[in-house]
Structures are given as C-alpha cells and as structure tokens.
mmCIF file with all atom_site columns, C-alpha atoms in Angstrom:
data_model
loop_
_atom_site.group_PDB
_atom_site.id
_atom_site.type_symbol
_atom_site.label_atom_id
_atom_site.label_alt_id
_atom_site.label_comp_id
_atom_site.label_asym_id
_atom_site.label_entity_id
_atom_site.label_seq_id
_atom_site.pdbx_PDB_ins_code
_atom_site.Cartn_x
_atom_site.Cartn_y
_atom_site.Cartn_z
_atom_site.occupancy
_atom_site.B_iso_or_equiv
_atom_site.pdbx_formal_charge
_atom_site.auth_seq_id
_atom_site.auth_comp_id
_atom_site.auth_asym_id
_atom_site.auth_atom_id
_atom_site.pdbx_PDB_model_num
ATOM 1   C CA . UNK A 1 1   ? 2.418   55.230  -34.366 1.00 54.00 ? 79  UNK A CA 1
ATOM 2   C CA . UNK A 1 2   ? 5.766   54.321  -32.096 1.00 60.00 ? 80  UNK A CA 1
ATOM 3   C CA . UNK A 1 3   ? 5.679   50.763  -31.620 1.00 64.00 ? 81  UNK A CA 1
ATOM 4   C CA . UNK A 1 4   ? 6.935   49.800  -28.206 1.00 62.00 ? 82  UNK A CA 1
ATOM 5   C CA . UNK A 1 5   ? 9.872   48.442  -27.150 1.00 65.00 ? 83  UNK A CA 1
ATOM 6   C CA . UNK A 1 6   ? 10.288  46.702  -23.866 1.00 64.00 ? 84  UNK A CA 1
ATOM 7   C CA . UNK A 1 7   ? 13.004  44.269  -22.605 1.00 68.00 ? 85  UNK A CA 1
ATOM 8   C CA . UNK A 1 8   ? 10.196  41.709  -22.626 1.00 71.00 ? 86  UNK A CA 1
ATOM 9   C CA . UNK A 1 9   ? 10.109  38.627  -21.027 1.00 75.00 ? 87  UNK A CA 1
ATOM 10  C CA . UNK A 1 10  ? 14.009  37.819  -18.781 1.00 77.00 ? 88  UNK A CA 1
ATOM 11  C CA . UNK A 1 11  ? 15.070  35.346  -17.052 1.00 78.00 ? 89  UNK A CA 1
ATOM 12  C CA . UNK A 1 12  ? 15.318  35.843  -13.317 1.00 73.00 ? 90  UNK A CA 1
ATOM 13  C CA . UNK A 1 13  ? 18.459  35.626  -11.410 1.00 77.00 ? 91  UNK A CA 1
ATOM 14  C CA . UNK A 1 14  ? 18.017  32.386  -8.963  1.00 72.00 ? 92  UNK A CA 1
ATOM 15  C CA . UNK A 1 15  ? 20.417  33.687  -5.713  1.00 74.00 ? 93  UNK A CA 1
ATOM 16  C CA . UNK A 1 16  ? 20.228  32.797  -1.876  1.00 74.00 ? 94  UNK A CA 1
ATOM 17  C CA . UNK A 1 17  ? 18.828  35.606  0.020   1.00 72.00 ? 95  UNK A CA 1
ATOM 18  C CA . UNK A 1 18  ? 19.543  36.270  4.057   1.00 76.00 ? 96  UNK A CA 1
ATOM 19  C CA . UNK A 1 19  ? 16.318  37.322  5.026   1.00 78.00 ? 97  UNK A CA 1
ATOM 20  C CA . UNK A 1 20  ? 13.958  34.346  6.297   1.00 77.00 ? 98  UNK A CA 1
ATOM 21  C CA . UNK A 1 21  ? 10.703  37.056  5.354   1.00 79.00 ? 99  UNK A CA 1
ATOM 22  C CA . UNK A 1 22  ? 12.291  36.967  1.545   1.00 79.00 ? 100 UNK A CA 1
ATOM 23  C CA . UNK A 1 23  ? 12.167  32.755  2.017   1.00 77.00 ? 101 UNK A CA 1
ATOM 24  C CA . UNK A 1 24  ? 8.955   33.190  3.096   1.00 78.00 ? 102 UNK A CA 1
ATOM 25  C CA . UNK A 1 25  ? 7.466   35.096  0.373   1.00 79.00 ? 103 UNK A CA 1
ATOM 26  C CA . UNK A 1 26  ? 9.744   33.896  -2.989  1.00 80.00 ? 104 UNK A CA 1
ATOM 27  C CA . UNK A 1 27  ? 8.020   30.141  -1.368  1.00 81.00 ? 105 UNK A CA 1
ATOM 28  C CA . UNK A 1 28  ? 4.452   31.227  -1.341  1.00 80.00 ? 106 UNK A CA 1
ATOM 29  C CA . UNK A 1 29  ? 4.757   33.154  -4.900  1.00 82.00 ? 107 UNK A CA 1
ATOM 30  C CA . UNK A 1 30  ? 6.362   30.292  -6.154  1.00 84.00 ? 108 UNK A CA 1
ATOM 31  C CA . UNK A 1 31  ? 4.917   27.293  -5.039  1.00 87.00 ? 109 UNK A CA 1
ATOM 32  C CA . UNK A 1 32  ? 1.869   28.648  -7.166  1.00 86.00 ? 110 UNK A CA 1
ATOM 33  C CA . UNK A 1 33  ? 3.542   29.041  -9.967  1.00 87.00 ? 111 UNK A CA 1
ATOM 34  C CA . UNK A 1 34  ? 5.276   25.539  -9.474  1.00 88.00 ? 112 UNK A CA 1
ATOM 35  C CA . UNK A 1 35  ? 1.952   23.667  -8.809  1.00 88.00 ? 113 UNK A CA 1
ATOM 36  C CA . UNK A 1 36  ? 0.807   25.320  -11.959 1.00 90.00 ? 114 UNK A CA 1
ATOM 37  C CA . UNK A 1 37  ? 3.214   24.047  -14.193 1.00 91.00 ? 115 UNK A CA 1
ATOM 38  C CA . UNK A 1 38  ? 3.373   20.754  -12.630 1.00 89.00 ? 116 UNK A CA 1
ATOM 39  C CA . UNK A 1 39  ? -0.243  20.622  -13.484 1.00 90.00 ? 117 UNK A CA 1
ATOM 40  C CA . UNK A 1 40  ? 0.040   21.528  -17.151 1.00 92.00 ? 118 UNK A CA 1
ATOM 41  C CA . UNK A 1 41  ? 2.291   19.436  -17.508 1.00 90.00 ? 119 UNK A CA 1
ATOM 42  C CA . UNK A 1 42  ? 0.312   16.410  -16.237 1.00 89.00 ? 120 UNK A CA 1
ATOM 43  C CA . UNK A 1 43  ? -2.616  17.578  -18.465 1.00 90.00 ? 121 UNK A CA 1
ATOM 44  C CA . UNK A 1 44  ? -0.429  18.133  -21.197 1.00 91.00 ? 122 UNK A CA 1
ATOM 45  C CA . UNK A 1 45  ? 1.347   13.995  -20.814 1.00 90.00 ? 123 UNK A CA 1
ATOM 46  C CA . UNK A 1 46  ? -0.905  12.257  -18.784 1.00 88.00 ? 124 UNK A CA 1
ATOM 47  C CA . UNK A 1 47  ? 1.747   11.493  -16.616 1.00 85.00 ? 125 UNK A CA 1
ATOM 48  C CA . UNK A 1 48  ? 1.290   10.435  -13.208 1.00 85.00 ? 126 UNK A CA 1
ATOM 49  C CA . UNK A 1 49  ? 2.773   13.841  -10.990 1.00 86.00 ? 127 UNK A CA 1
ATOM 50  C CA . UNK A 1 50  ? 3.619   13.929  -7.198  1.00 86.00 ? 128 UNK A CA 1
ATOM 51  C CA . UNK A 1 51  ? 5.655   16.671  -6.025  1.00 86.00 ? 129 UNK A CA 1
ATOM 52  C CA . UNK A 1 52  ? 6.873   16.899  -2.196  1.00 84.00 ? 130 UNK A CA 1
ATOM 53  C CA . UNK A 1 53  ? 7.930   20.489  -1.111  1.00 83.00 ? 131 UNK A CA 1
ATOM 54  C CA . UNK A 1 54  ? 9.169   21.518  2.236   1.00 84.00 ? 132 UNK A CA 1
ATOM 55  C CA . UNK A 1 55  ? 9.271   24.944  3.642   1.00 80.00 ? 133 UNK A CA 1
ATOM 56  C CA . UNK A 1 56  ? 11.975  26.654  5.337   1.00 77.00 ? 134 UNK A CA 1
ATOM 57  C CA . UNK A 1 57  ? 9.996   25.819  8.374   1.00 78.00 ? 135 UNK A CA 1
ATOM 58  C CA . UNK A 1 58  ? 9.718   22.238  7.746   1.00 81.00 ? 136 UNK A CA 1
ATOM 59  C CA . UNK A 1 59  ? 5.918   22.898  6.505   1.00 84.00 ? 137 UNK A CA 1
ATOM 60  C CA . UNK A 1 60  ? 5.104   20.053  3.698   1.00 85.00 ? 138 UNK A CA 1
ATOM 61  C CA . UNK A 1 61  ? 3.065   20.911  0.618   1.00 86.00 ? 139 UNK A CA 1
ATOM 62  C CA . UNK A 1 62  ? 2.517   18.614  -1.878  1.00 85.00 ? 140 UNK A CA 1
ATOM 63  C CA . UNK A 1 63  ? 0.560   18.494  -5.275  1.00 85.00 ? 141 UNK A CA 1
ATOM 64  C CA . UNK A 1 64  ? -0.371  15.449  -6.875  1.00 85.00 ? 142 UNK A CA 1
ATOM 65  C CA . UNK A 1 65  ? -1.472  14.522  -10.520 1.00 83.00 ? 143 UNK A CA 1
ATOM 66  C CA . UNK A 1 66  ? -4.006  11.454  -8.370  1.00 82.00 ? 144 UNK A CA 1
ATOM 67  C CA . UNK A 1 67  ? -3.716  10.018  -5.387  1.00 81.00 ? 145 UNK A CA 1
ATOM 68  C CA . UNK A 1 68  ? -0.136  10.137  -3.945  1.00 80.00 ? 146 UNK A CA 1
ATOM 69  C CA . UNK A 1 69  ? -1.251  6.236   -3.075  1.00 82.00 ? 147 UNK A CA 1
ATOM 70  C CA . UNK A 1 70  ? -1.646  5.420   -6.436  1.00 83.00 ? 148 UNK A CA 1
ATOM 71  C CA . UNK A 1 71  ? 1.627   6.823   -7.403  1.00 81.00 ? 149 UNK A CA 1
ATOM 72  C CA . UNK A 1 72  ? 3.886   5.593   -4.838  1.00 79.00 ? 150 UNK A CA 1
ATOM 73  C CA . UNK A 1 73  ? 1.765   1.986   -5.051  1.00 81.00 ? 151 UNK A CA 1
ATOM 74  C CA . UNK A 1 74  ? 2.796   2.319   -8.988  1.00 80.00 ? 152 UNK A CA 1
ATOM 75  C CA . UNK A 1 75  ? 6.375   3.230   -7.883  1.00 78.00 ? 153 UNK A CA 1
ATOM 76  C CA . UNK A 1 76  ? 7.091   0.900   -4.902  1.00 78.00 ? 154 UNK A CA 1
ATOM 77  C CA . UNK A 1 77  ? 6.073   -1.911  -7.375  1.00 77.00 ? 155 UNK A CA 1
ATOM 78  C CA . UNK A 1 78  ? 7.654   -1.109  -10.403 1.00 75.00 ? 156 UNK A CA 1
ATOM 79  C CA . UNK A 1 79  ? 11.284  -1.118  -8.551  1.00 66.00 ? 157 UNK A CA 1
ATOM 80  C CA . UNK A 1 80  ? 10.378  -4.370  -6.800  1.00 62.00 ? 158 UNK A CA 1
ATOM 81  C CA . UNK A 1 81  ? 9.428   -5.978  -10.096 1.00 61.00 ? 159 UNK A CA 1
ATOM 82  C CA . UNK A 1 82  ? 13.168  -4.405  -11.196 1.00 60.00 ? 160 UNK A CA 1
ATOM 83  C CA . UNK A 1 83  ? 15.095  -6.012  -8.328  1.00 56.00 ? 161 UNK A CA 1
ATOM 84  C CA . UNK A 1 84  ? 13.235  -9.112  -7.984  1.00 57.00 ? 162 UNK A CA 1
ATOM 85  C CA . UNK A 1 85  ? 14.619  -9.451  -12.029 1.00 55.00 ? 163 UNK A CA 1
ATOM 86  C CA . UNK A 1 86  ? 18.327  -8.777  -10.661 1.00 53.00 ? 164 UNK A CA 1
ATOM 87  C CA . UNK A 1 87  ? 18.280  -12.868 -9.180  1.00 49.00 ? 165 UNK A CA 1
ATOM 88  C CA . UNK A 1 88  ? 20.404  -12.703 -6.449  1.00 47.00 ? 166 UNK A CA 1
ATOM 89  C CA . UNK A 1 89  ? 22.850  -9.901  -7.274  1.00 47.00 ? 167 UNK A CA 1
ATOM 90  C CA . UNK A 1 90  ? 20.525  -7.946  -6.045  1.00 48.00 ? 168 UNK A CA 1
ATOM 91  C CA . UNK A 1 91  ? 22.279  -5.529  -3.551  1.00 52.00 ? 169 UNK A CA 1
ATOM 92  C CA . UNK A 1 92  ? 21.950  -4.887  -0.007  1.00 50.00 ? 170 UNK A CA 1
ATOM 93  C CA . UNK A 1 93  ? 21.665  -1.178  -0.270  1.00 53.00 ? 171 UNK A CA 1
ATOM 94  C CA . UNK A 1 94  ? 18.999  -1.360  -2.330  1.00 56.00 ? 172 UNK A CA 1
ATOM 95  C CA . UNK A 1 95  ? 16.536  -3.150  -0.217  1.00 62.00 ? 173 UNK A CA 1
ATOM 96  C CA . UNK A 1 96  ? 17.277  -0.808  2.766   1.00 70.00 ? 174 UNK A CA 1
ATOM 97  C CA . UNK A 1 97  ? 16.300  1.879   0.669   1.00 74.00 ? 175 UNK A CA 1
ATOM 98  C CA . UNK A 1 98  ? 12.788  -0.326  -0.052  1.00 75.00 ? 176 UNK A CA 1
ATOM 99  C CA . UNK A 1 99  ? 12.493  -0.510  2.935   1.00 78.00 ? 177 UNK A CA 1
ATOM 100 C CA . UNK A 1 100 ? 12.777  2.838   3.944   1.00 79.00 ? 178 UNK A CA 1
ATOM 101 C CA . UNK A 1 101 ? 10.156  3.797   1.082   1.00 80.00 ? 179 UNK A CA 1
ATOM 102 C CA . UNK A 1 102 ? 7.695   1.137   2.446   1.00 82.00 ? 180 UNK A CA 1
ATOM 103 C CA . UNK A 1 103 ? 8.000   2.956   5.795   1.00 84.00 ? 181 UNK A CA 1
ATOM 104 C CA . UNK A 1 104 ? 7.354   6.476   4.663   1.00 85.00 ? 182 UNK A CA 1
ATOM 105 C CA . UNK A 1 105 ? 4.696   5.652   2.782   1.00 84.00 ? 183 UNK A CA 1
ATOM 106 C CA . UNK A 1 106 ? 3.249   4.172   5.492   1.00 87.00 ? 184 UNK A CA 1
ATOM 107 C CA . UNK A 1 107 ? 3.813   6.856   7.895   1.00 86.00 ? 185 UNK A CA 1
ATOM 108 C CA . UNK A 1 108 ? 1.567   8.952   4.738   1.00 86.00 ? 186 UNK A CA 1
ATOM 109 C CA . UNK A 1 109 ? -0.733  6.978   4.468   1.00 85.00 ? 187 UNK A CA 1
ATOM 110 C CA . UNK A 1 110 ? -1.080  7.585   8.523   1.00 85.00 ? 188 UNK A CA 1
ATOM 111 C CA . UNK A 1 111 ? -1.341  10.656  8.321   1.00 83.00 ? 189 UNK A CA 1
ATOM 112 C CA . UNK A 1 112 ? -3.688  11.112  5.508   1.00 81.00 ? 190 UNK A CA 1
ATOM 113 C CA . UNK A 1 113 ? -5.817  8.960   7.872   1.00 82.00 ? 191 UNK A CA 1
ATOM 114 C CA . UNK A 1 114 ? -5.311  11.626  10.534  1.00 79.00 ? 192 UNK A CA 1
ATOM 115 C CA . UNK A 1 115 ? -6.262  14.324  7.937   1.00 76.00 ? 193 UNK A CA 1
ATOM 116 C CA . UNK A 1 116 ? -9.629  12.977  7.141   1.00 77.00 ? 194 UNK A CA 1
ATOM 117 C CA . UNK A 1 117 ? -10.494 12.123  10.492  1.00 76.00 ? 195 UNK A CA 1
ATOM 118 C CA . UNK A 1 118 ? -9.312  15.636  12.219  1.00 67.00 ? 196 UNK A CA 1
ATOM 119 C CA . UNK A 1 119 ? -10.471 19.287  10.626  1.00 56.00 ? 197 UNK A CA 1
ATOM 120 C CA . UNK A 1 120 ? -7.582  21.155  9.166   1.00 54.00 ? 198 UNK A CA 1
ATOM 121 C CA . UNK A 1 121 ? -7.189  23.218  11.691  1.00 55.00 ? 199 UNK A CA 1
ATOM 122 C CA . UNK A 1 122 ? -5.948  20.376  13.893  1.00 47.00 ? 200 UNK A CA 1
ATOM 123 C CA . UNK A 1 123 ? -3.958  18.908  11.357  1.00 45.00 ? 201 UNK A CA 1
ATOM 124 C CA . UNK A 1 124 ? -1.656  22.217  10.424  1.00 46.00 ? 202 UNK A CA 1
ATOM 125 C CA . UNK A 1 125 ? -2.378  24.065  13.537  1.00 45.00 ? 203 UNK A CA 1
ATOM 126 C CA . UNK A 1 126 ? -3.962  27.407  12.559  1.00 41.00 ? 204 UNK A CA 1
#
C-alpha cells in the first residue's frame, strides 16, 4: 500500500487584495473562523473575551465571552483603580482617554437598548 503524501497543512500568505468582492468574502470566511477561536480560547482560560470587528463597510460585529457590559464595567474600573493609585502624577492624557471610553460605552450600551427594543431588521437594515 502507497502511503500518501500531501503538502499538508501551510500557512497562508496574508496580502492586500484590490477587489472590494475579495474583502467581502476573505471577511465573512474569516470572521467564522476568528469567532471560533476566540471562543476556544475563552473555554479553554476562562478569560473574559470581547472582540470588536469592523467591515470594510463600516458594518460592526462583535463576539463576546459575556456581556460586553460586564467586560468593559471590569475594564473601565480596573484602569481607574490604576490611575487613582498614580496620586497626582496622574496625566492629563490619560483621563481624556477615560473619558472617551466612558462615552463609547455609553453610546453601546444605547444602542444595545435600541437592539432589544427594535427587531433586527430595523437595527441592521435588511
């Protein structure tokens, strides 16, 4: 009996392609496979997973481990507790960038409102 011989499993070249259809398509296939691992991986830990994925078309998808709440409450707080320890060398960048967090989550936590209270039809606009 022969035994077979194959290349087996290769790493695929990562390269920028013109077409927007190619975008497209490599995003769908994927996003899949990225969700996936991003899941076994928060099996595998128990680690708290949010991942935030935009679209060529500025479409959001987004998996998360629990409740992106939970996870950006846990983060939020965690770097507050970290600058509040800094005493007052704390820098001025820093907070603007708190800020800015506070705000987008915020503006999620809006629309995750909107979600629940519209079907998703009216929320993504198929």
């Amino acid at each position: 009996m022969d035994k077979k011989t194959g290349k087996g499993r290769q790493k695929i070249e990562m390269k920028l392609t013109e077409s927007k259809e190619a975008h497209c398509y490599f995003l769908k296939k994927e996003k899949k496979r990225l969700f996936k691992k991003v899941d076994e991986y928060s099996n595998l830990t128990g680690a708290d997973v949010d991942v935030l994925l935009f679209s060529p078309s500025g479409k959001p998808y987004s998996y998360c481990s629990t409740s992106i709440d939970e996870i950006t409450d846990k983060f939020f707080y965690l770097k507050l507790d970290d600058r509040q320890g800094e005493g007052d060398h704390a820098d001025v960048g820093k907070s603007n960038v708190f800020e800015a967090f506070e705000e987008l989550r915020k503006e999620i936590q809006a629309l995750d409102k909107k979600q629940k209270e519209h079907p998703p039809e009216y929320v993504y606009g198929y």
